[in-house]
């Protein structure tokens, strides 16, 4: 039977039947039947085209090395941390069975049910993570990072809002969403709390970038304890772990694309290894260990151990470290590939590994050595060295994923004015998401080495890592509850049920981790507090700077009163004034005119802003308008980037800018009919321009200045080269009017003459009489960060040779 063409005869095609079947289940009728969300994803897989099967399987395989490296290495330290000091392993096996039951149900409810079935569906144009949830809420409730939003931003194709889920989105859900939206838009206190909540989750992710490499590598290296004496081990374990960590961070500047092809095979080998060992231990030591999967053993565990059992939950919590990566790395893979990888490989492998360890420990109540219960005691002695080597490689892979995730989220924060500007290096020309931040890398390495040397045991490292992990999950739960109401238009009842069910589980683990504040849990709190101050002070200072720019901007009437020459001599070239304003004239321009007697023949007010979307398509990036009559040659260009977009270099940036203005000129004059009576006052009328025009630049040598052959020994001047610029129109230029041709010609001549960048070098000072906190935040905190971070010229890739800064001092 020909499956591709749909076979003949009365039998028809299985593929056609499958399409009909999938159309039924993926249509609105699906909501009436209420299948689980993951079942609908499997149904949609059948609906994929012929080549999509292999694509999904390939992505699922690749996700094993990038997404699940941290989660797959958790069996190294879960039991060791759980039985560290709070509870003991007795001969009744009630403790080990209770811990296994907690591990099983925690893995089932949090990673599988919460993330795989629910949270992964709340993607922002395919992107995930804390800022993806926050950007969704910002778009639906119109609460942004900076007050520079425009109605034109809502026309972006990636600005689309999530639907309410078809028929399941009842009228009651829409009414609830409207009430919550009005509440958030009305009260600024709620907006700040929402921002602080997102920043807390972000800071904990950065803290996890310090703690996860430390505990993963240290736990993997701890297998040496069974191969040498205790005296030798304490002098070997820490130096070996530190050497591996230094090598790991030192190789970050090469990028993951050079060694990324090894990640998935290493993790797959590790998963097969722990699964095989688990199966061996189950059948060899205790085939009835599966009985511990009953939730009744959790009740017996807490009843017997009481306070000690509650405190040991901080160790059990470590079994879900790395679960947040499934959502945070959603942009690099597809939702379906991550779901398939977890359900088919990760989840069963981890369950078998934990069951195998429990089966071994149920028959070994007294460990011969003096060391705590760990993963390596359950490994057959002949396999310990190979397993040790694989575990170290798997720990390095898991740490690599967390480090690159930290780079990614700091880039997002910096793009949305929540983190100081830092140097970002793109390590791959093919994959724009692979970045390297040198300053953050060495800072993470220093902190990671400090906690490794300072703690020197997995117990305190586990307490610290557990608190960071569970805090991020709590933040995700809170933001997800708002997404359910605002974005999915479900009733408040569903959101309350979601936050009560998963929030109660995570709050239980959070309390067990927080009680160990003095035993290592203070580290993520301290790190998050420092990063929180940095991020909030920077955001506060940036917000105040924008407010002052709005208050001091010059009216357009002032510009029109200067006349076509702006009251000064117009020289050849393009003057590019960088400003954060999307309307009005920045005060730095008037300050510039009062001090210098000349300006360029073409003037462009450039605003580079971030919008709360992951990326902006190139054809929608430029928003161009005119300020004043066309003979003024004054334009406004707004360049829009998403929080995951890569900024272009200076050459491509300049070309795209000039082409966008040229296309605007062509569009504006060809649509001149119906122009308002005073177009110069219609400052908000801007259009989106794409890539309709191409710019060709050629360097030609002036023959009069060319150096010819000469026998004299005179010193000749260097060869002068000038840039020849022309526009390549998509159609025949016969329809171009005379005025349009003149304006394009003047733009080409200005481009040939060169481009100058005018930036505002502004300083904020707190007004006299301001409060102590405000003076500390503005005069000390923000001023220190501004002086030690990258300047705006770096952020927009502006060549320093053609940059002019205008100094201003603002009192806020």
Coordinates of C-alpha atoms in Angstrom, one line a residue, residues 183-580:
X183 CA -6.0 45.6 38.6
X184 CA -2.4 45.3 37.4
X185 CA -2.6 48.3 35.2
X186 CA -4.1 50.5 37.9
X187 CA -1.8 49.7 40.8
X188 CA 2.0 50.4 40.3
X189 CA 2.7 48.5 43.5
X190 CA 1.4 45.3 41.9
X191 CA 3.5 46.0 38.8
X192 CA 6.7 46.4 41.0
X193 CA 5.8 43.2 42.9
X194 CA 5.5 41.3 39.7
X195 CA 8.8 42.7 38.5
X196 CA 10.5 41.8 41.8
X197 CA 9.1 38.3 41.6
X198 CA 10.5 37.8 38.1
X199 CA 13.9 39.2 39.3
X200 CA 14.0 36.9 42.3
X201 CA 13.6 33.9 40.0
X202 CA 16.3 35.3 37.7
X203 CA 18.7 35.8 40.6
X204 CA 18.1 32.3 41.8
X205 CA 18.9 31.0 38.3
X206 CA 22.2 32.9 38.4
X207 CA 22.9 31.4 41.9
X208 CA 22.1 28.0 40.5
X209 CA 24.8 28.7 37.9
X210 CA 27.3 28.9 40.7
X211 CA 26.0 25.9 42.8
X212 CA 25.1 23.3 40.2
X213 CA 28.6 22.9 38.7
X214 CA 30.1 22.7 42.2
X215 CA 27.7 20.0 43.5
X216 CA 27.7 18.0 40.2
X217 CA 31.4 17.8 39.8
X218 CA 32.1 17.4 43.5
X219 CA 29.6 14.5 43.8
X220 CA 31.0 12.8 40.7
X221 CA 34.6 13.1 42.0
X222 CA 33.5 11.7 45.4
X223 CA 33.5 8.2 43.9
X224 CA 37.3 8.3 44.6
X225 CA 36.5 7.7 48.3
X226 CA 35.9 4.0 47.7
X227 CA 39.2 3.5 46.0
X228 CA 41.6 5.1 48.5
X229 CA 42.0 5.6 52.2
X230 CA 40.2 8.4 54.0
X231 CA 43.4 10.3 54.7
X232 CA 44.4 10.3 51.0
X233 CA 40.8 11.1 49.9
X234 CA 40.5 14.4 51.7
X235 CA 43.6 15.7 50.0
X236 CA 42.6 14.5 46.5
X237 CA 38.9 15.2 46.2
X238 CA 38.8 19.0 46.5
X239 CA 41.8 19.7 44.2
X240 CA 40.5 17.3 41.5
X241 CA 37.1 18.9 41.6
X242 CA 38.6 22.4 41.4
X243 CA 40.8 21.5 38.5
X244 CA 37.8 20.2 36.6
X245 CA 35.8 23.3 37.3
X246 CA 38.7 25.6 36.2
X247 CA 39.0 23.7 32.9
X248 CA 35.2 23.8 32.4
X249 CA 35.0 27.6 32.8
X250 CA 38.3 28.2 30.8
X251 CA 36.8 26.4 27.8
X252 CA 33.6 28.5 27.7
X253 CA 34.9 31.0 25.2
X254 CA 35.1 28.3 22.5
X255 CA 31.3 27.8 22.6
X256 CA 29.3 24.7 22.9
X257 CA 28.9 24.2 19.2
X258 CA 32.5 22.8 19.0
X259 CA 32.0 20.1 21.5
X260 CA 28.2 20.0 21.7
X261 CA 28.0 16.9 19.5
X262 CA 29.5 14.9 22.4
X263 CA 26.9 16.0 24.9
X264 CA 24.0 13.7 23.9
X265 CA 26.1 10.5 23.6
X266 CA 27.6 11.1 27.0
X267 CA 24.2 11.7 28.7
X268 CA 22.7 8.7 26.8
X269 CA 25.6 6.5 28.0
X270 CA 25.2 7.7 31.5
X271 CA 21.4 7.0 31.5
X272 CA 21.9 3.5 30.1
X273 CA 24.6 2.9 32.7
X274 CA 22.4 4.0 35.7
X275 CA 19.4 2.1 34.3
X276 CA 21.3 -1.1 33.9
X277 CA 22.8 -0.8 37.3
X278 CA 19.4 -0.1 38.7
X279 CA 17.8 -3.1 37.0
X280 CA 20.7 -5.3 38.2
X281 CA 20.3 -4.2 41.9
X282 CA 16.5 -4.6 41.8
X283 CA 16.6 -8.2 40.6
X284 CA 19.8 -9.1 42.6
X285 CA 19.0 -7.6 45.9
X286 CA 15.3 -6.8 46.3
X287 CA 12.8 -7.5 43.5
X288 CA 9.9 -6.3 45.8
X289 CA 11.2 -2.8 46.1
X290 CA 8.5 -1.6 43.7
X291 CA 6.1 -1.8 46.6
X292 CA 7.7 1.4 48.0
X293 CA 6.2 3.4 45.1
X294 CA 2.9 3.4 47.0
X295 CA 2.2 6.8 48.6
X296 CA 1.4 5.0 51.9
X297 CA 5.1 4.7 52.5
X298 CA 5.4 8.5 52.5
X299 CA 2.9 8.6 55.4
X300 CA 4.8 5.9 57.3
X301 CA 8.1 7.8 56.7
X302 CA 6.8 11.1 58.1
X303 CA 5.0 9.4 61.0
X304 CA 8.2 7.6 62.1
X305 CA 10.8 10.3 61.5
X306 CA 8.7 13.4 62.2
X307 CA 10.9 16.5 62.3
X308 CA 13.9 14.7 61.0
X309 CA 12.0 13.4 58.1
X310 CA 10.7 16.8 57.3
X311 CA 14.2 18.3 57.4
X312 CA 15.4 15.5 55.1
X313 CA 13.1 16.6 52.4
X314 CA 15.8 19.1 51.5
X315 CA 17.8 16.2 50.2
X316 CA 14.9 14.5 48.4
X317 CA 14.3 17.8 46.7
X318 CA 17.6 17.4 44.8
X319 CA 16.0 14.7 42.6
X320 CA 14.3 17.4 40.5
X321 CA 17.3 19.8 40.1
X322 CA 17.4 20.7 36.4
X323 CA 13.7 20.4 35.8
X324 CA 13.4 24.1 35.1
X325 CA 15.8 23.6 32.2
X326 CA 13.0 21.9 30.3
X327 CA 11.2 25.1 30.1
X328 CA 14.1 27.5 30.0
X329 CA 15.7 25.8 27.0
X330 CA 12.4 25.5 25.1
X331 CA 13.6 28.0 22.5
X332 CA 16.4 25.7 21.4
X333 CA 14.2 22.7 20.8
X334 CA 10.5 22.0 20.3
X335 CA 7.9 21.4 22.9
X336 CA 7.2 17.9 21.6
X337 CA 10.9 16.9 21.4
X338 CA 11.5 17.8 25.1
X339 CA 8.3 15.9 26.1
X340 CA 9.4 12.8 24.2
X341 CA 12.9 12.8 25.6
X342 CA 11.7 13.1 29.2
X343 CA 8.9 10.5 29.0
X344 CA 10.8 7.9 27.0
X345 CA 14.3 8.2 28.4
X346 CA 14.8 10.5 31.4
X347 CA 11.9 9.6 33.6
X348 CA 12.2 5.7 33.3
X349 CA 16.0 5.9 33.7
X350 CA 15.8 8.0 36.8
X351 CA 13.1 5.8 38.4
X352 CA 15.1 2.6 37.7
X353 CA 18.3 4.3 39.1
X354 CA 16.6 5.3 42.4
X355 CA 14.8 2.0 42.8
X356 CA 18.1 0.2 42.3
X357 CA 19.9 2.2 44.9
X358 CA 17.0 1.6 47.3
X359 CA 17.0 -2.1 46.6
X360 CA 20.8 -2.3 47.4
X361 CA 20.5 -0.2 50.6
X362 CA 17.5 -2.3 51.8
X363 CA 19.9 -5.3 52.1
X364 CA 22.9 -3.3 53.4
X365 CA 21.9 -1.6 56.6
X366 CA 25.5 -1.1 57.8
X367 CA 27.9 0.3 55.3
X368 CA 31.4 -1.1 55.8
X369 CA 33.2 2.2 55.3
X370 CA 32.8 5.3 57.4
X371 CA 31.4 7.3 54.5
X372 CA 27.8 8.4 54.0
X373 CA 25.4 6.5 51.8
X374 CA 26.2 7.4 48.2
X375 CA 25.6 6.3 44.6
X376 CA 28.9 4.5 44.2
X377 CA 28.3 2.0 47.0
X378 CA 25.5 0.4 44.9
X379 CA 27.8 0.1 41.8
X380 CA 29.4 -3.3 41.4
X381 CA 33.1 -3.1 42.3
X382 CA 34.3 -4.1 38.8
X383 CA 32.4 -1.3 37.2
X384 CA 33.3 1.6 39.6
X385 CA 36.1 3.1 37.6
X386 CA 34.3 3.2 34.3
X387 CA 31.2 4.5 36.0
X388 CA 33.3 7.1 37.7
X389 CA 34.7 8.4 34.4
X390 CA 31.2 8.5 32.8
X391 CA 29.8 10.3 35.9
X392 CA 32.4 13.0 35.7
X393 CA 31.8 13.6 32.0
X394 CA 28.0 13.7 32.6
X395 CA 28.5 16.2 35.5
X396 CA 30.6 18.4 33.2
X397 CA 27.9 18.3 30.5
X398 CA 25.2 19.2 33.1
X399 CA 27.3 22.0 34.4
X400 CA 27.9 23.3 30.9
X401 CA 24.1 23.5 30.2
X402 CA 23.6 25.5 33.4
X403 CA 26.4 27.9 32.7
X404 CA 25.2 28.7 29.1
X405 CA 21.7 29.1 30.5
X406 CA 23.0 31.7 33.0
X407 CA 24.7 33.6 30.1
X408 CA 21.4 33.5 28.2
X409 CA 19.2 34.9 31.0
X410 CA 21.7 37.7 31.8
X411 CA 21.6 38.7 28.1
X412 CA 17.8 38.8 28.4
X413 CA 18.0 41.0 31.5
X414 CA 20.5 43.3 29.9
X415 CA 18.3 43.7 26.8
X416 CA 15.3 44.6 28.9
X417 CA 17.2 47.2 31.1
X418 CA 17.3 45.0 34.2
X419 CA 21.0 44.3 34.2
X420 CA 24.1 46.5 33.4
X421 CA 25.4 46.3 29.9
X422 CA 28.1 43.6 29.6
X423 CA 30.3 42.4 26.8
X424 CA 28.6 39.6 24.9
X425 CA 30.5 37.4 22.5
X426 CA 28.6 35.2 20.0
X427 CA 30.5 32.0 19.7
X428 CA 28.7 30.6 16.7
X429 CA 27.7 32.3 13.5
X430 CA 25.0 29.7 12.8
X431 CA 23.3 29.5 16.2
X432 CA 22.6 32.9 17.6
X433 CA 21.6 31.6 21.0
X434 CA 25.2 30.4 21.8
X435 CA 26.8 33.3 23.6
X436 CA 29.7 33.9 26.0
X437 CA 30.0 36.7 28.6
X438 CA 33.6 36.9 29.8
X439 CA 33.0 39.0 32.9
X440 CA 30.2 36.8 34.1
X441 CA 32.1 33.6 33.3
X442 CA 35.1 34.5 35.5
X443 CA 32.8 35.7 38.2
X444 CA 30.9 32.4 38.2
X445 CA 34.2 30.5 38.3
X446 CA 35.4 32.4 41.3
X447 CA 32.2 31.9 43.2
X448 CA 32.0 28.2 42.2
X449 CA 35.5 27.6 43.4
X450 CA 34.8 29.5 46.6
X451 CA 31.8 27.4 47.6
X452 CA 33.6 24.2 46.6
X453 CA 36.6 24.9 48.8
X454 CA 34.6 26.5 51.6
X455 CA 32.0 23.6 52.0
X456 CA 34.0 20.6 50.8
X457 CA 31.0 18.2 51.2
X458 CA 27.9 17.6 49.2
X459 CA 25.6 18.0 52.2
X460 CA 26.0 21.8 52.5
X461 CA 26.3 22.2 48.7
X462 CA 23.0 20.3 48.4
X463 CA 21.3 22.5 50.9
X464 CA 22.3 25.6 49.0
X465 CA 21.4 24.1 45.6
X466 CA 18.1 22.8 46.7
X467 CA 16.9 26.2 48.0
X468 CA 17.9 27.9 44.7
X469 CA 16.1 25.3 42.7
X470 CA 12.8 25.3 44.7
X471 CA 12.7 29.1 44.7
X472 CA 12.8 29.2 40.9
X473 CA 10.0 26.6 40.8
X474 CA 7.9 28.7 43.2
X475 CA 8.3 31.8 41.1
X476 CA 7.3 29.8 38.0
X477 CA 4.2 28.5 39.8
X478 CA 3.1 32.0 40.8
X479 CA 3.7 33.5 37.3
X480 CA 2.0 30.5 35.7
X481 CA -1.1 31.1 37.8
X482 CA -1.4 34.6 36.3
X483 CA -0.8 33.3 32.8
X484 CA -3.6 30.8 33.2
X485 CA -6.0 33.7 33.9
X486 CA -4.6 36.5 31.8
X487 CA -3.3 34.6 28.7
X488 CA -5.4 31.4 28.6
X489 CA -8.6 33.1 29.9
X490 CA -9.4 30.3 32.3
X491 CA -11.4 31.0 35.4
X492 CA -9.7 32.0 38.6
X493 CA -10.7 28.6 40.0
X494 CA -8.2 26.8 37.7
X495 CA -5.5 29.2 38.7
X496 CA -6.2 28.8 42.4
X497 CA -6.2 25.0 42.0
X498 CA -2.9 25.1 40.2
X499 CA -1.2 27.3 42.7
X500 CA -2.6 25.4 45.7
X501 CA -1.6 22.0 44.4
X502 CA 1.9 22.6 43.1
X503 CA 2.5 25.5 45.4
X504 CA 1.8 23.4 48.5
X505 CA 4.3 20.7 47.3
X506 CA 7.0 23.3 46.6
X507 CA 6.3 25.2 49.8
X508 CA 6.8 22.0 51.8
X509 CA 10.2 21.5 50.1
X510 CA 11.1 25.2 50.4
X511 CA 10.5 25.2 54.2
X512 CA 12.7 22.1 54.6
X513 CA 15.5 23.8 52.6
X514 CA 15.1 27.2 54.4
X515 CA 15.4 25.6 57.9
X516 CA 19.0 24.7 56.9
X517 CA 19.9 28.4 56.5
X518 CA 23.1 28.1 58.6
X519 CA 24.1 24.8 57.0
X520 CA 24.7 26.2 53.4
X521 CA 21.2 27.5 52.4
X522 CA 22.4 31.1 53.1
X523 CA 24.6 31.0 50.0
X524 CA 21.8 31.3 47.3
X525 CA 20.1 33.9 49.5
X526 CA 23.2 36.0 49.8
X527 CA 24.0 35.7 46.0
X528 CA 20.4 36.5 45.1
X529 CA 20.4 39.5 47.4
X530 CA 23.5 41.0 45.8
X531 CA 22.3 40.4 42.3
X532 CA 18.8 41.6 43.2
X533 CA 20.2 44.9 44.4
X534 CA 22.3 45.3 41.2
X535 CA 19.4 44.5 38.9
X536 CA 16.8 46.6 40.7
X537 CA 19.2 49.6 41.1
X538 CA 20.0 49.5 37.4
X539 CA 16.4 49.2 36.4
X540 CA 15.4 52.0 38.8
X541 CA 18.1 54.3 37.5
X542 CA 17.3 53.6 33.9
X543 CA 13.6 54.3 34.6
X544 CA 14.4 57.6 36.2
X545 CA 16.7 58.5 33.3
X546 CA 13.9 57.8 30.9
X547 CA 11.4 59.9 32.9
X548 CA 13.8 62.8 33.0
X549 CA 14.3 62.6 29.2
X550 CA 10.5 62.7 28.8
X551 CA 10.1 65.7 31.0
X552 CA 12.9 67.7 29.3
X553 CA 12.3 66.8 25.7
X554 CA 12.0 69.7 23.3
X555 CA 8.7 70.3 21.4
X556 CA 8.6 69.9 17.7
X557 CA 7.4 73.5 17.4
X558 CA 10.8 74.6 18.5
X559 CA 12.4 72.6 15.7
X560 CA 10.0 74.0 13.1
X561 CA 10.7 77.5 14.2
X562 CA 14.4 77.1 13.3
X563 CA 13.6 76.9 9.6
X564 CA 14.8 74.4 7.0
X565 CA 18.4 74.9 8.0
X566 CA 17.6 74.5 11.7
X567 CA 19.2 77.9 12.3
X568 CA 22.7 76.6 11.6
X569 CA 25.0 75.7 8.7
X570 CA 24.2 72.3 7.2
X571 CA 27.3 70.3 6.2
X572 CA 27.5 67.2 4.2
X573 CA 27.0 63.9 5.9
X574 CA 24.5 62.1 8.2
X575 CA 24.1 63.1 11.8
X576 CA 22.7 60.2 13.9
X577 CA 21.4 61.2 17.3
X578 CA 20.9 58.3 19.6
X579 CA 18.1 58.7 22.1
X580 CA 15.7 56.5 24.2

